[in-house]
Coordinates of C-alpha atoms in Angstrom, one line a residue:
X197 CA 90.3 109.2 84.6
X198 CA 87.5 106.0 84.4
X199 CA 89.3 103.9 86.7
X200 CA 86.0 101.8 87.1
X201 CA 86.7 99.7 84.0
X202 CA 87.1 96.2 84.5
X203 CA 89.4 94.7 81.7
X204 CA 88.5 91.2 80.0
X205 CA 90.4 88.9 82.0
X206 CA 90.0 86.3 79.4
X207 CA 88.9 83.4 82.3
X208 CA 89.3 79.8 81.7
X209 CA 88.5 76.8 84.5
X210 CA 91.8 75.0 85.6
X211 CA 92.2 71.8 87.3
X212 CA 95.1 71.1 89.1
X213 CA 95.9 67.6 89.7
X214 CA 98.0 65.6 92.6
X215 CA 99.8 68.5 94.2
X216 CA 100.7 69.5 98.0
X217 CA 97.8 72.5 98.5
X218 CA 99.7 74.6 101.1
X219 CA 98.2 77.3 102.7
X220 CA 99.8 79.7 106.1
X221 CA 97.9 77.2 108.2
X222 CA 98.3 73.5 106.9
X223 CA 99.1 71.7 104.1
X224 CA 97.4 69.0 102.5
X225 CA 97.2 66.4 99.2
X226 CA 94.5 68.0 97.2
X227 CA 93.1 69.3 94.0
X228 CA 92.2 72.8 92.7
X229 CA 89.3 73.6 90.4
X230 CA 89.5 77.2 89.4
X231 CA 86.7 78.7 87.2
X232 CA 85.8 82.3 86.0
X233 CA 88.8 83.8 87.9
X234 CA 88.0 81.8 91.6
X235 CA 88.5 78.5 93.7
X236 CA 85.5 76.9 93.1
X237 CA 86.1 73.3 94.5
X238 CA 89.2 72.3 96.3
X239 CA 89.3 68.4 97.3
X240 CA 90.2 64.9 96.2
X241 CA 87.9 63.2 93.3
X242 CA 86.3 66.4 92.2
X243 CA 83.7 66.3 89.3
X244 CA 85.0 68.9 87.0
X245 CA 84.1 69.8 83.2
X246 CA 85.8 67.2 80.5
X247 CA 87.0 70.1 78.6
X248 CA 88.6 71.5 81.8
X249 CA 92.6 72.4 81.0
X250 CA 94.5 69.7 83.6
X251 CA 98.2 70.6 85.4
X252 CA 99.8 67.8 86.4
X253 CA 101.0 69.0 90.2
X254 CA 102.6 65.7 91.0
X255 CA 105.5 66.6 93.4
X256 CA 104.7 70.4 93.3
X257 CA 103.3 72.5 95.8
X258 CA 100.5 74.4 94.9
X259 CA 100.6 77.7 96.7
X260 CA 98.4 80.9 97.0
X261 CA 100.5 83.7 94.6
X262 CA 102.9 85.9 95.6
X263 CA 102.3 89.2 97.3
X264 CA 105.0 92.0 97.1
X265 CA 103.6 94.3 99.5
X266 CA 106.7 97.0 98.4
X267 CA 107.2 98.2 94.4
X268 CA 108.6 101.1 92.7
X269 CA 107.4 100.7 89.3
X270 CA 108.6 103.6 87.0
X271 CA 109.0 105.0 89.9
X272 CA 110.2 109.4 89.1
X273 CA 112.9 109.5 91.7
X274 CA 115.9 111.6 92.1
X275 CA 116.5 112.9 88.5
X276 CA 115.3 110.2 86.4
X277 CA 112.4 107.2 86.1
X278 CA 113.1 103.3 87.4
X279 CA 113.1 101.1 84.4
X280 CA 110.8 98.3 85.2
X281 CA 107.7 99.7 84.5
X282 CA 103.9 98.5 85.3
X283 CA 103.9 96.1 82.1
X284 CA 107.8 94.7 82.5
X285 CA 107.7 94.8 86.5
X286 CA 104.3 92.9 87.1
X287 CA 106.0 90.0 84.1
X288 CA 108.8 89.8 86.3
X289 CA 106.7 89.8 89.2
X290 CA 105.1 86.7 87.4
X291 CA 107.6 84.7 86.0
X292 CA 109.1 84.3 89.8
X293 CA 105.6 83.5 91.3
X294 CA 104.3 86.7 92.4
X295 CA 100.4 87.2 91.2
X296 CA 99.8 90.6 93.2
X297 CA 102.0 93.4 94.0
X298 CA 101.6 96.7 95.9
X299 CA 103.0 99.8 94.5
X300 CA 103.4 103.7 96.0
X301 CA 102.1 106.9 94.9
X302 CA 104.5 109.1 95.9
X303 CA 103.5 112.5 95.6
X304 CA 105.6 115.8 95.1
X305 CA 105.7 118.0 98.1
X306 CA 102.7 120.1 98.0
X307 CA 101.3 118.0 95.2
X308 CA 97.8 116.5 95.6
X309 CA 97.2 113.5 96.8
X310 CA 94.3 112.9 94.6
X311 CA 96.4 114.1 91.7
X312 CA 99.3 111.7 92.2
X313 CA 96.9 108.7 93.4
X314 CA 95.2 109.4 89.5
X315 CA 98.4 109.6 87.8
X316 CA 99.8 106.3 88.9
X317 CA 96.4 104.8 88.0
X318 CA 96.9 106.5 84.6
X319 CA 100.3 104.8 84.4
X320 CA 99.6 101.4 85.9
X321 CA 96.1 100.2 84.7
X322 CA 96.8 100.2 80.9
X323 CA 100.1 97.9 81.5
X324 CA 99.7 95.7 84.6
X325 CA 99.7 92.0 83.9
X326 CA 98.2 91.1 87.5
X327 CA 96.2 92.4 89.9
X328 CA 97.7 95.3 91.9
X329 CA 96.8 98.0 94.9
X330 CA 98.3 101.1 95.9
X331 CA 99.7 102.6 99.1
X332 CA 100.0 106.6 99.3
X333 CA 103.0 108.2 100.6
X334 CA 102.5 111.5 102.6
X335 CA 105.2 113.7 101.9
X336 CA 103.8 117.2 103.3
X337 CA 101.1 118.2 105.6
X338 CA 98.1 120.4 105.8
X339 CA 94.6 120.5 106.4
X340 CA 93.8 119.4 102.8
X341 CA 96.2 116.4 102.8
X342 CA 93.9 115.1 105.9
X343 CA 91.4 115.8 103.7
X344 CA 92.1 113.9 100.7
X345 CA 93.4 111.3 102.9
X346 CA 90.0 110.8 103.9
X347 CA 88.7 110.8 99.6
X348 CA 91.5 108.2 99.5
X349 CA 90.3 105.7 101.9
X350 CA 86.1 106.3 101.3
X351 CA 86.2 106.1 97.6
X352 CA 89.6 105.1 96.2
X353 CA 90.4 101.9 98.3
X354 CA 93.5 103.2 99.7
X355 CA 94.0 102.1 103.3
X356 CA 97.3 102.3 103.8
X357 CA 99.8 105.7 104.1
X358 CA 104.0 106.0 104.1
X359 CA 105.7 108.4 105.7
X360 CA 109.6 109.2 105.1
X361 CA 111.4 109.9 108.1
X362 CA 114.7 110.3 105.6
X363 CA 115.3 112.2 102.2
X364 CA 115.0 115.6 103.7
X365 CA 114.2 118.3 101.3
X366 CA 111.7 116.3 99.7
X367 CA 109.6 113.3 100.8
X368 CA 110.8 113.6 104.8
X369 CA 108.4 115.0 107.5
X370 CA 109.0 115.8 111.1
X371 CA 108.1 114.3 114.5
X372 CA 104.9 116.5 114.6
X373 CA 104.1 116.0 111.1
X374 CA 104.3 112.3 111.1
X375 CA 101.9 112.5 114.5
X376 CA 99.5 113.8 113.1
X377 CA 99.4 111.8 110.0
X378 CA 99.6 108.6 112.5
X379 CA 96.0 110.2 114.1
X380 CA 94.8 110.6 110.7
X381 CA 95.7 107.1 109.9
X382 CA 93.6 105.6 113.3
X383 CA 90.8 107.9 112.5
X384 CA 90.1 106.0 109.0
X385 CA 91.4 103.0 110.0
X386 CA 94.2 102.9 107.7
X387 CA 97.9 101.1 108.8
X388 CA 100.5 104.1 108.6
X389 CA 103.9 103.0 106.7
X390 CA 107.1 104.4 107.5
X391 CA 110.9 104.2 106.2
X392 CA 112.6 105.0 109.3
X393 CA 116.0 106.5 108.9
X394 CA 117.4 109.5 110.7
X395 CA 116.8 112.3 107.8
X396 CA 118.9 115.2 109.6
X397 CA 121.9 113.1 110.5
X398 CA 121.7 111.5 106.9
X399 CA 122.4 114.6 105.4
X400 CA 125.2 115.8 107.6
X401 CA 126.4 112.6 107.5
X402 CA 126.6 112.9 103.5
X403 CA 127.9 116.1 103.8
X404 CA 130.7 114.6 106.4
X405 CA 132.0 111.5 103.9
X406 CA 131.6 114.0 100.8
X407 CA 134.4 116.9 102.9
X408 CA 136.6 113.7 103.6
X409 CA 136.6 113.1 99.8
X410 CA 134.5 109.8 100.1
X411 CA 132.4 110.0 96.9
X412 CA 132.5 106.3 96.0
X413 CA 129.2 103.9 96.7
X414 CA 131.1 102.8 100.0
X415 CA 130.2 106.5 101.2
X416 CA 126.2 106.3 100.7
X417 CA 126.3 103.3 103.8
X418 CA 128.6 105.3 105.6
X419 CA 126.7 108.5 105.9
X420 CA 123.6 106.7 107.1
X421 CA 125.0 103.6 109.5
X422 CA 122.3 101.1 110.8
X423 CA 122.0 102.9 114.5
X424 CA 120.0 106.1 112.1
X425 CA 117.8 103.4 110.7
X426 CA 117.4 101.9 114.2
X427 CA 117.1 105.1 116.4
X428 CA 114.0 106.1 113.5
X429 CA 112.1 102.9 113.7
X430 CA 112.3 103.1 117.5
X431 CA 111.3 106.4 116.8
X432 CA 108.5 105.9 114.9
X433 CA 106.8 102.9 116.5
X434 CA 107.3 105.2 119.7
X435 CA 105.2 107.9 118.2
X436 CA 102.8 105.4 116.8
X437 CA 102.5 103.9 120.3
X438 CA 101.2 107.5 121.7
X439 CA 98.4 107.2 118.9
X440 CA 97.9 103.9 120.1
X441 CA 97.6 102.6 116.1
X442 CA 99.4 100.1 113.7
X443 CA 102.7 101.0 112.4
X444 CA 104.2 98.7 109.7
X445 CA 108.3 99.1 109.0
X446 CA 109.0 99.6 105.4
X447 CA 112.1 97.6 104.3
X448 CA 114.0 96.2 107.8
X449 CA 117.9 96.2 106.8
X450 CA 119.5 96.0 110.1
X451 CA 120.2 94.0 113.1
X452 CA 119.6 97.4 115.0
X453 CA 116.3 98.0 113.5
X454 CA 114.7 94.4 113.5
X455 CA 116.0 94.4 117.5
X456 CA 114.0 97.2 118.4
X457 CA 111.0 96.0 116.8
X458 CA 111.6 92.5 118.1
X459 CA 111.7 94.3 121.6
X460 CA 108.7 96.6 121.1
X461 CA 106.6 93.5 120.1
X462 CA 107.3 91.8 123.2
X463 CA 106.2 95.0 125.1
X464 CA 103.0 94.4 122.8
X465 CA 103.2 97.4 120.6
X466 CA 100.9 96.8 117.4
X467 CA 104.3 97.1 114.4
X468 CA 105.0 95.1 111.8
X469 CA 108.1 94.4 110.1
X470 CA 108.9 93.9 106.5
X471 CA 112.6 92.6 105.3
X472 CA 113.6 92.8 101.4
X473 CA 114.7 90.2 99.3
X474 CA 117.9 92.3 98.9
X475 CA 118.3 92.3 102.5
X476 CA 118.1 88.4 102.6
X477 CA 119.5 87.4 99.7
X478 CA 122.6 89.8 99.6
X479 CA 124.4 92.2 101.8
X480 CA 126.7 95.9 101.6
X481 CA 130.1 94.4 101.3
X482 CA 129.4 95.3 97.8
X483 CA 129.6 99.0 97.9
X484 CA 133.1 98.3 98.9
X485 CA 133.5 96.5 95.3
X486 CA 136.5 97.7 93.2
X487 CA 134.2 98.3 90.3
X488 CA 132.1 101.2 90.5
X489 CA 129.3 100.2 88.5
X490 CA 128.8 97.1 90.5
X491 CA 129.3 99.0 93.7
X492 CA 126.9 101.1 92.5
X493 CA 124.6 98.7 91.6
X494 CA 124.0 97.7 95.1
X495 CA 122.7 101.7 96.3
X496 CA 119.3 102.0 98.0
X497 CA 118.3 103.2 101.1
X498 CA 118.2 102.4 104.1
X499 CA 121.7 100.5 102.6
X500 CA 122.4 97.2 102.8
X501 CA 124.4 96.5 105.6
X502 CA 128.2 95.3 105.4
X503 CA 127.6 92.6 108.1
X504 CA 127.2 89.5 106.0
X505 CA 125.4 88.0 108.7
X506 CA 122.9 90.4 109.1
X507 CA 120.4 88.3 106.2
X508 CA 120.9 85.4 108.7
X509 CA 119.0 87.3 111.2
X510 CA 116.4 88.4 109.3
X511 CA 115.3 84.7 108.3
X512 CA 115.2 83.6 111.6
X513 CA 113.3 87.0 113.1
X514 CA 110.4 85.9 109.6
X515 CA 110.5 82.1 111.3
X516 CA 109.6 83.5 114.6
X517 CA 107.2 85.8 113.9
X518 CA 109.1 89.3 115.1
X519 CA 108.9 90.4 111.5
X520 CA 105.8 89.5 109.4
X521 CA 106.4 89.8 105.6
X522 CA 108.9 90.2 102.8
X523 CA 108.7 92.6 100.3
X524 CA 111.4 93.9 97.9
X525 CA 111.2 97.7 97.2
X526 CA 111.6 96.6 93.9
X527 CA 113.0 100.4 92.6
X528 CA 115.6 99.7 89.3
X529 CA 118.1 101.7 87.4
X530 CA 120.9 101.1 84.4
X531 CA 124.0 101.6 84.6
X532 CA 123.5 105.1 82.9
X533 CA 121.2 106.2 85.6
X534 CA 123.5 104.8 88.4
X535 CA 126.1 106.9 86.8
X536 CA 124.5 110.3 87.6
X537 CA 126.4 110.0 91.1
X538 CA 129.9 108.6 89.4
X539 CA 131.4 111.7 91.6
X540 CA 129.0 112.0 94.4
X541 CA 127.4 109.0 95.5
X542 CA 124.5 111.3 97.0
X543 CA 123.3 111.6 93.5
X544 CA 123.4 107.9 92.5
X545 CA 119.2 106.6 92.6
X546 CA 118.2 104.5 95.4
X547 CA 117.5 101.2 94.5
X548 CA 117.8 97.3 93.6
X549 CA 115.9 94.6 91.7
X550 CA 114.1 91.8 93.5
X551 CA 110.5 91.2 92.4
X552 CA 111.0 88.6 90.0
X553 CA 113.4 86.4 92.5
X554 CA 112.0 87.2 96.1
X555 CA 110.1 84.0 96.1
X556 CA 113.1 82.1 95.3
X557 CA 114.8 84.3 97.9
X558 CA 112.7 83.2 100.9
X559 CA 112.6 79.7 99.7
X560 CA 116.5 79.1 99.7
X561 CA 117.3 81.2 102.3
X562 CA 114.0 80.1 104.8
X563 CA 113.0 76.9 103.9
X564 CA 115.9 75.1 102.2
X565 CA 118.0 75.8 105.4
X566 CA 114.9 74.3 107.6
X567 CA 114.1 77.6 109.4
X568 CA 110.6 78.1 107.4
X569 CA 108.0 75.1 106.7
X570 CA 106.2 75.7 103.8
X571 CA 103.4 77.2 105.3
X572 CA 106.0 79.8 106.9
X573 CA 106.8 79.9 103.6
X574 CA 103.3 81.2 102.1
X575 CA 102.9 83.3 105.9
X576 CA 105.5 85.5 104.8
X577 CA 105.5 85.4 101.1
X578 CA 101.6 86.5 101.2
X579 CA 99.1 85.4 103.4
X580 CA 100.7 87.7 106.0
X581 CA 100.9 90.8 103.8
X582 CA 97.3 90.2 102.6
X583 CA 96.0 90.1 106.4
X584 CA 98.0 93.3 107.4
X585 CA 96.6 95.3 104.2
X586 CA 93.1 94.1 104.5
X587 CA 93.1 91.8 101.5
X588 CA 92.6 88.2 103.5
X589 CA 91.3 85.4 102.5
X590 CA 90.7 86.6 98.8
X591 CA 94.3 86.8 97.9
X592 CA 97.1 85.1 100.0
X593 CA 94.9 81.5 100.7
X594 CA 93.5 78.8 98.4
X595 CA 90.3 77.8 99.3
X596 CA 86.5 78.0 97.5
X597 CA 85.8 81.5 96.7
X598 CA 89.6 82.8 96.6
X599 CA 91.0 84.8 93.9
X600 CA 92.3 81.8 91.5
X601 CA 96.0 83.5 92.0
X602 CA 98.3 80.3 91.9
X603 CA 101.8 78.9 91.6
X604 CA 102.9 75.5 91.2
X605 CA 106.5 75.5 93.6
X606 CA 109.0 72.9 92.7
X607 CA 111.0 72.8 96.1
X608 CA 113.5 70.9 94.9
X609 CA 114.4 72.8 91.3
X610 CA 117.3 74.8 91.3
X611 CA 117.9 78.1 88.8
X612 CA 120.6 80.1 88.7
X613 CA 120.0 84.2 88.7
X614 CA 121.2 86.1 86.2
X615 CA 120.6 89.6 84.3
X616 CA 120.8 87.5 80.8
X617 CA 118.2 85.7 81.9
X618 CA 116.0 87.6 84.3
X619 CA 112.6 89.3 82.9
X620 CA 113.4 92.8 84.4
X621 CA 114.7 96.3 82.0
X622 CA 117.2 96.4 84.1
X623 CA 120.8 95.6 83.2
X624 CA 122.4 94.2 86.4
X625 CA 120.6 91.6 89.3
X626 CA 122.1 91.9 92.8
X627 CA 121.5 88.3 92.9
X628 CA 124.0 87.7 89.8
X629 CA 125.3 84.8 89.6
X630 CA 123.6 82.9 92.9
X631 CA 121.9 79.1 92.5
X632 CA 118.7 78.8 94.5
X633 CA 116.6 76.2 95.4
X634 CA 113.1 76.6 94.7
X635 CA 111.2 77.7 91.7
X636 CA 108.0 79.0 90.2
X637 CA 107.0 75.9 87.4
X638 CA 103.8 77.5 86.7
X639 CA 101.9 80.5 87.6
X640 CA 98.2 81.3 87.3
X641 CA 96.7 84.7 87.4
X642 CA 93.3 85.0 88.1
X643 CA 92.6 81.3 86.2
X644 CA 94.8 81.9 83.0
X645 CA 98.1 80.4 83.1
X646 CA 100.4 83.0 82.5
X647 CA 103.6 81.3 83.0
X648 CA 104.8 78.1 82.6
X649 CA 107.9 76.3 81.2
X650 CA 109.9 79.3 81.6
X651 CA 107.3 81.5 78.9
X652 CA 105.5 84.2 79.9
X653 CA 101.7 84.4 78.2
X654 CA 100.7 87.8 79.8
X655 CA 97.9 90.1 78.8
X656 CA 99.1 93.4 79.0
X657 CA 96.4 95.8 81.0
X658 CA 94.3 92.4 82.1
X659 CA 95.3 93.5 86.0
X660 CA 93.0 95.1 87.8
X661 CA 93.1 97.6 91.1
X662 CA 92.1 96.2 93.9
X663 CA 90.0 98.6 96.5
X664 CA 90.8 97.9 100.0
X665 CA 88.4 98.4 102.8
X666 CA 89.8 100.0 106.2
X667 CA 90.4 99.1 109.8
X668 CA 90.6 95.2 109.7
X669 CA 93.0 92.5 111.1
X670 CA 95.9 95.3 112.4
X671 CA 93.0 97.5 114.0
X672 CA 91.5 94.1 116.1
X673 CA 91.6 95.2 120.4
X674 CA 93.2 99.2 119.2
X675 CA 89.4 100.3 120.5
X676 CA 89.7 98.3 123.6
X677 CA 93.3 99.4 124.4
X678 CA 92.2 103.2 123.7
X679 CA 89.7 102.4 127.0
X680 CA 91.9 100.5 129.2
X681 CA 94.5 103.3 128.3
X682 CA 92.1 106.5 128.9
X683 CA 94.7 108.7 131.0
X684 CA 91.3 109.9 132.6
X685 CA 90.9 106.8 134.2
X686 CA 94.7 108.0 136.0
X687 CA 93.4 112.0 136.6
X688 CA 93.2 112.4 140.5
X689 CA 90.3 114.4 141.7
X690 CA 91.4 116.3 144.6
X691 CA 90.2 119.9 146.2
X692 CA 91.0 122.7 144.7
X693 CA 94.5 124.4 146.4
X694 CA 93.6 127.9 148.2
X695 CA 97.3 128.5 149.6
X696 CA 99.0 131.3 148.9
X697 CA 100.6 132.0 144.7
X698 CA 103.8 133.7 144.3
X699 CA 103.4 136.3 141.4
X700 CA 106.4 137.4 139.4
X701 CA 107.4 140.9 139.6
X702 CA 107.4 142.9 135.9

């Protein structure tokens, strides 16, 4: 496929008046002239074109877009295909003040890498709405994965590679598999992903609830409690340690799991964490729900936990820094689809909204409750996301020669989230029903306005893939610690022993 096309974005210049510029490290009264798809000029008094289309920002913030570092967009997964697709995902992604999204291609087992990366392209860059990139999920190993790996990150801008510890039988690899994709990963400079749950005791633990006649939602968090997703990420980050290269936690739900990341960061292990809107917003008591469908409704993996304070947590480990950015594994299904596991809830697909309302999400939750400032607010919502995958400063910041990826923020609007109302295919939001503070007034995507009071004016296709480059801000001191860590630097020369050998009889 000619994935070299750039689409005609269609670029106006933008001036954005009076508004609160916020950015991860400061914010500040300013204006924002956008032209041809970029910051030009941002400032007080600028001399801008009288034909220029003006936004009032009075009382707004004006922040750099969205980033979702974590989509499923028609995702194939278990049986069927997630319903938000590339066109009605990245609208939703919009109309809730997300301009940028990362998605995964998730290869079959034994499939090529370079196949699967081209297919998702096939599928993504006629319908996306904003700019996009792709992560690549390794779901088998062998000499010509390693290989392509390397095509991947040379000439397809991929720099970034998931591993499943979970879903045995299909996506999961072993200890000694997932090593040697994490030395793959440090020799092209690329941050290795992983969803960390115990696969082996997931499936026994399935097969466990199923014999004790446990078939309902409730069953799916029982058969793979938090202390599987927490012995995994300590796993994991233990095996990236050896390697001595970035590891970045795919979709934190536990207390169990952010603690042992907190406490590996404080040892000084390089790992990022990433919490899910779902995960803040929400929580597991759900599955217990008398309804099935909305029981049902609330199935993805690793589960939402039935500790209601668990989302507590995760808002305050996002204000201290311990985990770094909030994505939403954004992976949908209708009821129909849900209702492939009505007797076995090992058969019901993985997966809950959240693109269009993680924004709102982290501002309610962080910032409305005064444990984010705004600029925590924009740290974990994108700047952060765009450092770790090699991105920064052209998306996640606003300053001259940024992508001109923009929302106006009213932090004092209120909505309140609803499937009747919400932009996704899907017929159920997790979220039903909740009133946040905090809302996307207007958001700009690469210059055009694309959404503002509450219409979207999207051009379907006008996204385009970003290439990332490798190494970068996760890689900074890994070549200094490989030196000070040489275990020749520990080897003890001594003279050669000349005792006597004991030799085994045959």
């Amino acid at each position: 496929p000619n994935h070299t096309i750039t689409p005609d974005r269609n670029m106006g210049s933008v001036y954005i008046q009076g508004g609160i510029v916020v950015n991860d490290d400061r914010q500040w009264r300013a204006d924002v002239y956008c032209e041809g798809g970029k910051v030009k000029r941002v400032g007080t008094d600028l001399e801008v074109p009288a034909d220029v289309r003006r936004i009032d920002a009075t009382g707004k913030y004006v922040i750099p877009g969205g980033i979702d570092p974590h989509t499923h967009f028609q995702l194939p997964f278990m049986g069927t295909v997630s319903v938000d697709d590339f066109d009605i995902g990245s609208r939703a992604a919009i109309a809730g003040g997300t301009t940028f999204f990362i998605d995964f291609v998730i290869p079959a087992k034994g499939q090529s890498l370079l196949e699967a990366y081209d297919q998702w392209r096939g599928w993504a860059d006629p319908k996306v709405n904003c700019d996009f990139s792709l992560h690549v999920a390794v779901t088998w190993w062998s000499p010509q994965v390693s290989e392509e790996m390397g095509v991947l990150v040379r000439e397809r801008g991929v720099t970034s590679f998931k591993v499943f510890m979970a879903y045995k039988g299909a996506f999961m690899l072993g200890d000694e598999d997932m090593y040697h994709v994490f030395m793959r990963c440090k020799a092209l400079g690329a941050i290795a992903q992983v969803h960390a749950e115990n696969g082996d005791m997931v499936a026994e633990g399935q097969k466990k609830m199923l014999a004790m006649g446990i078939c309902g939602p409730e069953g799916h968090e029982m058969s793979r409690p938090e202390e599987l997703e927490a012995e995994a990420t300590n796993r994991a980050i233990t095996i990236a340690n050896r390697v001595n290269t970035p590891v970045y936690i795919v979709h934190v739900m536990s207390k169990g799991a952010a603690d042992v990341i907190c406490r590996h960061r404080k040892e000084g292990r390089r790992v990022f964490g990433e919490p899910i809107a779902a995960g803040l917003g929400t929580d597991g008591t759900h599955m217990w729900h008398h309804d099935w469908r909305h029981a049902a409704a609330y199935v993805m993996g690793p589960p939402l936990r039935p500790d209601p304070t668990t989302k507590t947590l995760l808002m305050d480990l996002l204000a201290s820094g311990d985990l770094s950015c909030v994505g939403t594994d954004n992976c949908t299904f209708c009821a129909d689809q849900k209702a492939m596991g009505k007797d076995d809830f090992s058969k019901i697909p993985n997966g809950v909204n959240g693109v269009e309302d993680r924004m709102s999400i982290v501002w309610h939750m962080g910032v409305a409750t005064g444990k984010l400032t705004p600029s925590d607010f924009v740290r974990v919502t994108s700047a952060n996301a765009a450092r770790i995958f090699n991105m920064y400063p052209r998306k996640g910041r606003i300053e001259a020669g940024t992508d001109a990826d923009i929302v106006l923020w009213d932090g004092e609007a209120k909505r309140t989230i609803s499937a009747q109302t919400h932009h996704h295919a899907v017929d159920f939001n997790i979220f039903e029903g909740m009133e946040v503070t905090g809302v996307a007034t207007t958001t700009i995507v690469a210059g055009r306005v694309v959404w503002e009071e509450n219409k979207l004016n999207t051009t379907k296709g006008s996204g385009i893939f970003v290439p990332r480059t490798p190494f970068g801000f996760p890689f900074e001191g890994i070549d200094i610690r490989d030196k000070v860590r040489d275990e020749r630097l520990r080897k003890v020369e001594r003279e050669p022993y000349t005792g006597p050998v004991f030799v085994p009889k045959k």
